[in-house]
PDB file of C-alpha atoms in Angstrom:
ATOM      1  CA  GLN A  12       0.000   0.000   0.000  1.00 67.00           C
ATOM      2  CA  SER A  13       2.011   2.984  -1.292  1.00 79.00           C
ATOM      3  CA  ALA A  14       1.327   6.589  -0.498  1.00 88.00           C
ATOM      4  CA  LEU A  15      -0.456   8.609  -3.142  1.00 96.00           C
ATOM      5  CA  THR A  16       1.762  10.978  -5.133  1.00 97.00           C
ATOM      6  CA  GLN A  17       1.415  14.733  -4.635  1.00 98.00           C
ATOM      7  CA  PRO A  18       3.727  17.556  -5.681  1.00 97.00           C
ATOM      8  CA  ALA A  19       5.917  18.637  -2.782  1.00 97.00           C
ATOM      9  CA  SER A  20       5.031  22.273  -3.254  1.00 97.00           C
ATOM     10  CA  VAL A  21       2.883  24.649  -5.244  1.00 98.00           C
ATOM     11  CA  SER A  22       2.609  28.397  -5.128  1.00 97.00           C
ATOM     12  CA  GLY A  23       0.377  31.166  -6.360  1.00 96.00           C
ATOM     13  CA  SER A  24      -0.374  34.836  -5.912  1.00 97.00           C
ATOM     14  CA  PRO A  25      -3.420  36.186  -4.111  1.00 97.00           C
ATOM     15  CA  GLY A  26      -6.484  36.012  -6.308  1.00 97.00           C
ATOM     16  CA  GLN A  27      -5.053  33.348  -8.573  1.00 97.00           C
ATOM     17  CA  SER A  28      -6.158  29.712  -8.840  1.00 97.00           C
ATOM     18  CA  ILE A  29      -3.960  26.720  -8.129  1.00 98.00           C
ATOM     19  CA  THR A  30      -4.449  22.984  -8.545  1.00 98.00           C
ATOM     20  CA  ILE A  31      -2.875  20.219  -6.508  1.00 98.00           C
ATOM     21  CA  SER A  32      -2.771  16.758  -8.035  1.00 98.00           C
ATOM     22  CA  CYS A  33      -2.964  13.412  -6.272  1.00 98.00           C
ATOM     23  CA  THR A  34      -2.000  10.365  -8.301  1.00 98.00           C
ATOM     24  CA  GLY A  35      -2.700   6.803  -7.308  1.00 97.00           C
ATOM     25  CA  THR A  36      -3.662   3.570  -8.994  1.00 96.00           C
ATOM     26  CA  SER A  37      -6.759   1.665  -9.999  1.00 95.00           C
ATOM     27  CA  SER A  38      -6.677   0.115  -6.515  1.00 95.00           C
ATOM     28  CA  ASP A  39      -7.280   3.427  -4.814  1.00 96.00           C
ATOM     29  CA  VAL A  40      -7.968   6.781  -6.521  1.00 97.00           C
ATOM     30  CA  GLY A  41      -9.014   5.262  -9.830  1.00 96.00           C
ATOM     31  CA  GLY A  42     -11.158   2.537  -8.343  1.00 95.00           C
ATOM     32  CA  TYR A  43     -13.361   4.512  -5.984  1.00 95.00           C
ATOM     33  CA  ASN A  44     -15.020   7.909  -5.731  1.00 96.00           C
ATOM     34  CA  TYR A  45     -13.796   8.257  -2.169  1.00 96.00           C
ATOM     35  CA  VAL A  46     -11.020  10.835  -2.323  1.00 97.00           C
ATOM     36  CA  SER A  47     -10.734  13.396   0.453  1.00 98.00           C
ATOM     37  CA  TRP A  48      -8.602  16.512   0.833  1.00 98.00           C
ATOM     38  CA  TYR A  49      -7.322  17.996   4.080  1.00 98.00           C
ATOM     39  CA  GLN A  50      -5.808  21.354   4.955  1.00 98.00           C
ATOM     40  CA  GLN A  51      -3.322  21.532   7.803  1.00 98.00           C
ATOM     41  CA  HIS A  52      -1.888  24.726   9.216  1.00 98.00           C
ATOM     42  CA  PRO A  53       1.310  24.481  11.296  1.00 96.00           C
ATOM     43  CA  GLY A  54       0.674  23.116  14.754  1.00 95.00           C
ATOM     44  CA  LYS A  55      -2.983  22.418  14.027  1.00 97.00           C
ATOM     45  CA  ALA A  56      -5.066  19.328  13.382  1.00 98.00           C
ATOM     46  CA  PRO A  57      -6.033  18.650   9.764  1.00 98.00           C
ATOM     47  CA  GLN A  58      -9.338  19.983   8.478  1.00 98.00           C
ATOM     48  CA  LEU A  59     -11.522  18.246   5.915  1.00 98.00           C
ATOM     49  CA  MET A  60     -11.951  20.401   2.804  1.00 98.00           C
ATOM     50  CA  ILE A  61     -13.351  17.932   0.246  1.00 97.00           C
ATOM     51  CA  TYR A  62     -14.702  14.385   0.525  1.00 97.00           C
ATOM     52  CA  ASP A  63     -16.038  11.824  -1.927  1.00 96.00           C
ATOM     53  CA  VAL A  64     -13.995  13.530  -4.685  1.00 97.00           C
ATOM     54  CA  SER A  65     -16.000  16.737  -4.922  1.00 97.00           C
ATOM     55  CA  LYS A  66     -18.283  17.230  -1.913  1.00 96.00           C
ATOM     56  CA  ARG A  67     -17.681  20.162   0.413  1.00 96.00           C
ATOM     57  CA  PRO A  68     -18.437  19.916   4.120  1.00 94.00           C
ATOM     58  CA  THR A  69     -20.653  22.599   5.585  1.00 93.00           C
ATOM     59  CA  GLY A  70     -18.636  25.700   6.276  1.00 95.00           C
ATOM     60  CA  VAL A  71     -15.902  25.124   3.710  1.00 97.00           C
ATOM     61  CA  SER A  72     -15.582  27.917   1.175  1.00 97.00           C
ATOM     62  CA  ASN A  73     -16.764  27.235  -2.358  1.00 96.00           C
ATOM     63  CA  ARG A  74     -13.338  28.457  -3.495  1.00 98.00           C
ATOM     64  CA  PHE A  75     -12.269  24.868  -2.823  1.00 98.00           C
ATOM     65  CA  SER A  76     -13.291  22.238  -5.355  1.00 98.00           C
ATOM     66  CA  GLY A  77     -12.328  18.681  -6.135  1.00 98.00           C
ATOM     67  CA  SER A  78     -12.350  16.488  -9.211  1.00 98.00           C
ATOM     68  CA  LYS A  79     -10.990  13.214 -10.517  1.00 98.00           C
ATOM     69  CA  SER A  80      -9.896  11.792 -13.829  1.00 97.00           C
ATOM     70  CA  GLY A  81      -8.685   8.224 -14.012  1.00 97.00           C
ATOM     71  CA  ASN A  82      -6.103   7.596 -11.319  1.00 97.00           C
ATOM     72  CA  THR A  83      -5.551  11.280 -10.552  1.00 98.00           C
ATOM     73  CA  ALA A  84      -7.603  13.478  -8.261  1.00 98.00           C
ATOM     74  CA  SER A  85      -7.236  17.226  -8.054  1.00 98.00           C
ATOM     75  CA  LEU A  86      -7.927  19.994  -5.571  1.00 98.00           C
ATOM     76  CA  THR A  87      -8.441  23.450  -6.998  1.00 98.00           C
ATOM     77  CA  ILE A  88      -8.365  26.587  -4.895  1.00 98.00           C
ATOM     78  CA  SER A  89      -9.639  29.695  -6.616  1.00 97.00           C
ATOM     79  CA  GLY A  90      -9.287  33.292  -5.476  1.00 97.00           C
ATOM     80  CA  LEU A  91      -6.186  32.389  -3.484  1.00 98.00           C
ATOM     81  CA  GLN A  92      -5.915  34.055  -0.072  1.00 97.00           C
ATOM     82  CA  ALA A  93      -3.067  34.348   2.395  1.00 97.00           C
ATOM     83  CA  ALA A  94      -5.019  32.156   4.842  1.00 97.00           C
ATOM     84  CA  ASP A  95      -4.906  29.306   2.309  1.00 98.00           C
ATOM     85  CA  GLU A  96      -1.171  28.917   2.881  1.00 98.00           C
ATOM     86  CA  ALA A  97      -0.916  25.482   4.483  1.00 98.00           C
ATOM     87  CA  ASP A  98      -0.105  21.847   3.839  1.00 98.00           C
ATOM     88  CA  TYR A  99      -2.653  19.874   1.842  1.00 98.00           C
ATOM     89  CA  TYR A 100      -3.101  16.117   1.906  1.00 98.00           C
ATOM     90  CA  CYS A 101      -5.208  13.860  -0.250  1.00 98.00           C
ATOM     91  CA  SER A 102      -6.533  10.544   0.982  1.00 98.00           C
ATOM     92  CA  SER A 103      -8.277   7.718  -0.831  1.00 97.00           C
ATOM     93  CA  TYR A 104     -10.141   4.583   0.109  1.00 95.00           C
ATOM     94  CA  THR A 105      -8.336   1.513  -1.206  1.00 94.00           C
ATOM     95  CA  SER A 106      -8.982  -2.072  -2.219  1.00 93.00           C
ATOM     96  CA  THR A 107      -7.555  -3.181   1.142  1.00 90.00           C
ATOM     97  CA  SER A 108     -10.461  -1.405   2.851  1.00 90.00           C
ATOM     98  CA  ILE A 109      -8.157   1.027   4.599  1.00 93.00           C
ATOM     99  CA  PRO A 110      -7.425   4.519   3.287  1.00 94.00           C
ATOM    100  CA  VAL A 111      -4.038   5.894   2.268  1.00 96.00           C
ATOM    101  CA  PHE A 112      -2.704   9.477   2.331  1.00 97.00           C
ATOM    102  CA  GLY A 113      -0.675  11.351  -0.176  1.00 97.00           C
ATOM    103  CA  GLY A 114       2.721  12.702   0.810  1.00 97.00           C
ATOM    104  CA  GLY A 115       1.390  16.230   1.223  1.00 97.00           C
ATOM    105  CA  THR A 116       1.792  19.488  -0.683  1.00 98.00           C
ATOM    106  CA  LYS A 117       2.990  22.762   0.788  1.00 98.00           C
ATOM    107  CA  LEU A 118       1.040  25.675  -0.651  1.00 98.00           C
ATOM    108  CA  THR A 119       2.786  29.025  -0.583  1.00 97.00           C
ATOM    109  CA  VAL A 120       0.845  32.201  -1.256  1.00 97.00           C
ATOM    110  CA  LEU A 121       3.307  34.654  -2.751  1.00 93.00           C
TER     111      LEU A 121
ATOM    112  CA  GLU B  24     -21.135  20.339  19.487  1.00 95.00           C
ATOM    113  CA  VAL B  25     -19.556  17.314  17.872  1.00 96.00           C
ATOM    114  CA  GLN B  26     -16.036  16.842  19.155  1.00 97.00           C
ATOM    115  CA  LEU B  27     -13.272  14.383  19.848  1.00 98.00           C
ATOM    116  CA  VAL B  28     -11.109  15.012  22.895  1.00 98.00           C
ATOM    117  CA  GLN B  29      -7.837  13.161  23.185  1.00 98.00           C
ATOM    118  CA  SER B  30      -5.815  12.344  26.258  1.00 97.00           C
ATOM    119  CA  GLY B  31      -2.813  14.440  27.187  1.00 97.00           C
ATOM    120  CA  ALA B  32       0.808  14.373  26.145  1.00 98.00           C
ATOM    121  CA  GLU B  33       2.883  11.383  27.186  1.00 98.00           C
ATOM    122  CA  VAL B  34       6.605  10.952  27.863  1.00 98.00           C
ATOM    123  CA  LYS B  35       7.709   7.336  28.034  1.00 98.00           C
ATOM    124  CA  LYS B  36      10.846   5.218  27.972  1.00 98.00           C
ATOM    125  CA  PRO B  37      11.588   2.607  25.311  1.00 97.00           C
ATOM    126  CA  GLY B  38       9.984  -0.710  26.150  1.00 97.00           C
ATOM    127  CA  GLU B  39       7.156   0.806  28.181  1.00 98.00           C
ATOM    128  CA  SER B  40       3.499   0.326  27.324  1.00 98.00           C
ATOM    129  CA  LEU B  41       1.041   3.087  26.565  1.00 98.00           C
ATOM    130  CA  LYS B  42      -2.661   3.529  25.849  1.00 98.00           C
ATOM    131  CA  ILE B  43      -4.003   6.864  24.625  1.00 98.00           C
ATOM    132  CA  SER B  44      -7.668   7.731  24.292  1.00 98.00           C
ATOM    133  CA  CYS B  45     -10.103   9.639  22.136  1.00 98.00           C
ATOM    134  CA  LYS B  46     -13.508  10.498  23.598  1.00 98.00           C
ATOM    135  CA  GLY B  47     -16.372  11.463  21.341  1.00 98.00           C
ATOM    136  CA  SER B  48     -19.324  13.645  22.254  1.00 97.00           C
ATOM    137  CA  GLY B  49     -22.236  15.342  20.567  1.00 96.00           C
ATOM    138  CA  TYR B  50     -23.027  12.452  18.248  1.00 96.00           C
ATOM    139  CA  ILE B  51     -23.793   8.729  18.222  1.00 96.00           C
ATOM    140  CA  PHE B  52     -20.273   7.411  18.763  1.00 96.00           C
ATOM    141  CA  SER B  53     -21.047   3.831  17.758  1.00 96.00           C
ATOM    142  CA  SER B  54     -22.280   4.860  14.298  1.00 95.00           C
ATOM    143  CA  HIS B  55     -19.128   6.438  12.860  1.00 96.00           C
ATOM    144  CA  TRP B  56     -15.746   4.999  11.968  1.00 96.00           C
ATOM    145  CA  ILE B  57     -12.860   6.376  14.035  1.00 97.00           C
ATOM    146  CA  GLY B  58      -9.402   6.508  12.494  1.00 97.00           C
ATOM    147  CA  TRP B  59      -5.975   6.979  14.032  1.00 98.00           C
ATOM    148  CA  VAL B  60      -3.354   9.000  12.173  1.00 98.00           C
ATOM    149  CA  ARG B  61       0.357   9.414  12.933  1.00 98.00           C
ATOM    150  CA  GLN B  62       2.356  12.505  12.128  1.00 98.00           C
ATOM    151  CA  MET B  63       6.045  12.441  12.881  1.00 98.00           C
ATOM    152  CA  SER B  64       7.749  15.770  13.394  1.00 97.00           C
ATOM    153  CA  GLY B  65       7.939  17.676  10.122  1.00 95.00           C
ATOM    154  CA  LYS B  66       6.448  14.788   8.171  1.00 96.00           C
ATOM    155  CA  GLY B  67       3.169  13.875   6.531  1.00 96.00           C
ATOM    156  CA  LEU B  68       0.027  12.146   7.720  1.00 97.00           C
ATOM    157  CA  GLU B  69      -0.087   8.359   7.931  1.00 97.00           C
ATOM    158  CA  TRP B  70      -3.152   6.206   8.432  1.00 97.00           C
ATOM    159  CA  MET B  71      -2.574   3.730  11.236  1.00 97.00           C
ATOM    160  CA  GLY B  72      -5.940   2.025  11.340  1.00 97.00           C
ATOM    161  CA  ILE B  73      -9.643   2.436  11.711  1.00 96.00           C
ATOM    162  CA  ILE B  74     -12.361   1.023  13.952  1.00 97.00           C
ATOM    163  CA  TYR B  75     -16.138   0.948  13.837  1.00 96.00           C
ATOM    164  CA  PRO B  76     -17.189   1.257  17.483  1.00 96.00           C
ATOM    165  CA  GLY B  77     -20.587  -0.271  16.820  1.00 94.00           C
ATOM    166  CA  ASP B  78     -19.151  -3.740  16.246  1.00 95.00           C
ATOM    167  CA  SER B  79     -15.407  -3.179  16.829  1.00 94.00           C
ATOM    168  CA  ASP B  80     -14.573  -4.015  13.208  1.00 96.00           C
ATOM    169  CA  THR B  81     -10.907  -2.956  13.093  1.00 97.00           C
ATOM    170  CA  ARG B  82      -8.547  -2.598  10.153  1.00 96.00           C
ATOM    171  CA  TYR B  83      -4.828  -1.801  10.228  1.00 96.00           C
ATOM    172  CA  SER B  84      -2.515  -0.278   7.681  1.00 95.00           C
ATOM    173  CA  PRO B  85       0.188  -2.794   6.772  1.00 93.00           C
ATOM    174  CA  SER B  86       2.898  -0.615   8.301  1.00 93.00           C
ATOM    175  CA  PHE B  87       1.193  -0.658  11.688  1.00 96.00           C
ATOM    176  CA  GLN B  88      -0.263  -4.176  11.781  1.00 96.00           C
ATOM    177  CA  GLY B  89       1.168  -5.935  14.813  1.00 96.00           C
ATOM    178  CA  GLN B  90       2.768  -2.734  16.093  1.00 97.00           C
ATOM    179  CA  VAL B  91      -0.276  -1.168  17.756  1.00 98.00           C
ATOM    180  CA  THR B  92      -3.728  -2.166  18.947  1.00 98.00           C
ATOM    181  CA  ILE B  93      -6.827  -0.123  18.239  1.00 98.00           C
ATOM    182  CA  SER B  94      -9.933  -0.647  20.337  1.00 98.00           C
ATOM    183  CA  ALA B  95     -13.110   1.113  21.380  1.00 98.00           C
ATOM    184  CA  ASP B  96     -15.592   1.082  24.258  1.00 97.00           C
ATOM    185  CA  LYS B  97     -18.869   2.327  22.864  1.00 96.00           C
ATOM    186  CA  SER B  98     -20.425   2.437  26.330  1.00 96.00           C
ATOM    187  CA  ILE B  99     -18.185   5.391  27.169  1.00 97.00           C
ATOM    188  CA  SER B 100     -17.784   6.723  23.606  1.00 98.00           C
ATOM    189  CA  THR B 101     -14.033   6.258  23.671  1.00 98.00           C
ATOM    190  CA  ALA B 102     -11.518   4.843  21.216  1.00 98.00           C
ATOM    191  CA  TYR B 103      -8.008   3.783  22.144  1.00 98.00           C
ATOM    192  CA  LEU B 104      -4.600   3.354  20.585  1.00 98.00           C
ATOM    193  CA  GLN B 105      -2.102   1.274  22.485  1.00 98.00           C
ATOM    194  CA  TRP B 106       1.459   0.039  22.346  1.00 98.00           C
ATOM    195  CA  SER B 107       2.842  -2.888  24.309  1.00 98.00           C
ATOM    196  CA  SER B 108       6.503  -1.927  23.913  1.00 97.00           C
ATOM    197  CA  LEU B 109       7.317   1.578  22.733  1.00 98.00           C
ATOM    198  CA  LYS B 110      10.281   2.447  20.558  1.00 97.00           C
ATOM    199  CA  ALA B 111      11.978   5.781  20.045  1.00 97.00           C
ATOM    200  CA  SER B 112      10.576   5.747  16.514  1.00 97.00           C
ATOM    201  CA  ASP B 113       7.038   5.924  17.978  1.00 98.00           C
ATOM    202  CA  THR B 114       7.725   9.537  18.942  1.00 98.00           C
ATOM    203  CA  ALA B 115       5.077  11.509  17.066  1.00 98.00           C
ATOM    204  CA  MET B 116       1.775  13.339  17.183  1.00 98.00           C
ATOM    205  CA  TYR B 117      -1.231  11.040  17.050  1.00 98.00           C
ATOM    206  CA  TYR B 118      -4.654  12.182  15.922  1.00 98.00           C
ATOM    207  CA  CYS B 119      -8.004  10.470  16.070  1.00 98.00           C
ATOM    208  CA  ALA B 120     -10.697  11.473  13.610  1.00 98.00           C
ATOM    209  CA  ARG B 121     -14.320  10.650  12.818  1.00 97.00           C
ATOM    210  CA  ALA B 122     -15.645   9.610   9.422  1.00 95.00           C
ATOM    211  CA  ALA B 123     -18.280  11.992   8.070  1.00 92.00           C
ATOM    212  CA  PRO B 124     -21.801  10.575   7.847  1.00 87.00           C
ATOM    213  CA  GLY B 125     -22.175   8.516   4.701  1.00 84.00           C
ATOM    214  CA  SER B 126     -18.536   8.998   3.728  1.00 86.00           C
ATOM    215  CA  TYR B 127     -15.880   6.404   3.135  1.00 83.00           C
ATOM    216  CA  PHE B 128     -13.311   7.883   5.485  1.00 91.00           C
ATOM    217  CA  GLY B 129     -13.711  11.541   4.752  1.00 94.00           C
ATOM    218  CA  MET B 130     -12.800  12.541   8.300  1.00 96.00           C
ATOM    219  CA  ASP B 131     -14.811  15.558   9.333  1.00 96.00           C
ATOM    220  CA  VAL B 132     -13.995  15.858  13.028  1.00 97.00           C
ATOM    221  CA  TRP B 133     -10.481  15.604  14.446  1.00 98.00           C
ATOM    222  CA  GLY B 134      -9.144  15.394  17.946  1.00 98.00           C
ATOM    223  CA  GLN B 135      -6.615  17.947  19.110  1.00 98.00           C
ATOM    224  CA  GLY B 136      -3.810  15.399  18.911  1.00 98.00           C
ATOM    225  CA  THR B 137      -1.728  13.583  21.510  1.00 98.00           C
ATOM    226  CA  THR B 138       2.028  14.032  21.535  1.00 98.00           C
ATOM    227  CA  VAL B 139       3.947  10.893  22.426  1.00 98.00           C
ATOM    228  CA  THR B 140       7.641  11.202  23.224  1.00 98.00           C
ATOM    229  CA  VAL B 141       9.692   8.054  23.710  1.00 98.00           C
ATOM    230  CA  SER B 142      13.162   8.677  25.056  1.00 97.00           C
ATOM    231  CA  SER B 143      15.569   7.021  27.415  1.00 95.00           C
TER     232      SER B 143
END
């Protein structure tokens, strides 16, 4: 059970849009519509931003959106804000019935 | 308010045992999967395992199978993570989290984390 693959870092300027990818296999991302995305600020617990590929929990800004194509899921943040600077992790249900995380992506707002 | 409250920070010596807890409130504890997640200092999140308190169905990530034990007592709305013999490499932050209703492990509520330090 290998970790999902995410870029180590992405960056963008305020107001811009960025996309973070999360690549797995047909045994995880590609096989199920159960991808979640988490935001984690330093020293804080993770926060769920997207679940089941594209659903937003109550209270999460609609600037955050999720999608999936084949074995790759994506998180898009539009209208980038300074407060969005954080680490982002994807997670997917897998054929072993236990989820797996991606390695994490550090988002820098320039 | 739906919340998970974890037990406090622990400092242990190698070889000692440890059991940390995660108490749920504000919802039907037995009806939601609880997961345990490790985060070593400066590193990413790692799934350790998950448990369904309603029937104690428990699943472990391969990396943690045999290394830890996950359990739950639904009568007191509490999940546990335990070690029988700690190693220095178990030093980390440990989070518990609840699966969102109807979600396959989209974890919508997180505990505040428990820091475990293992040092001689």
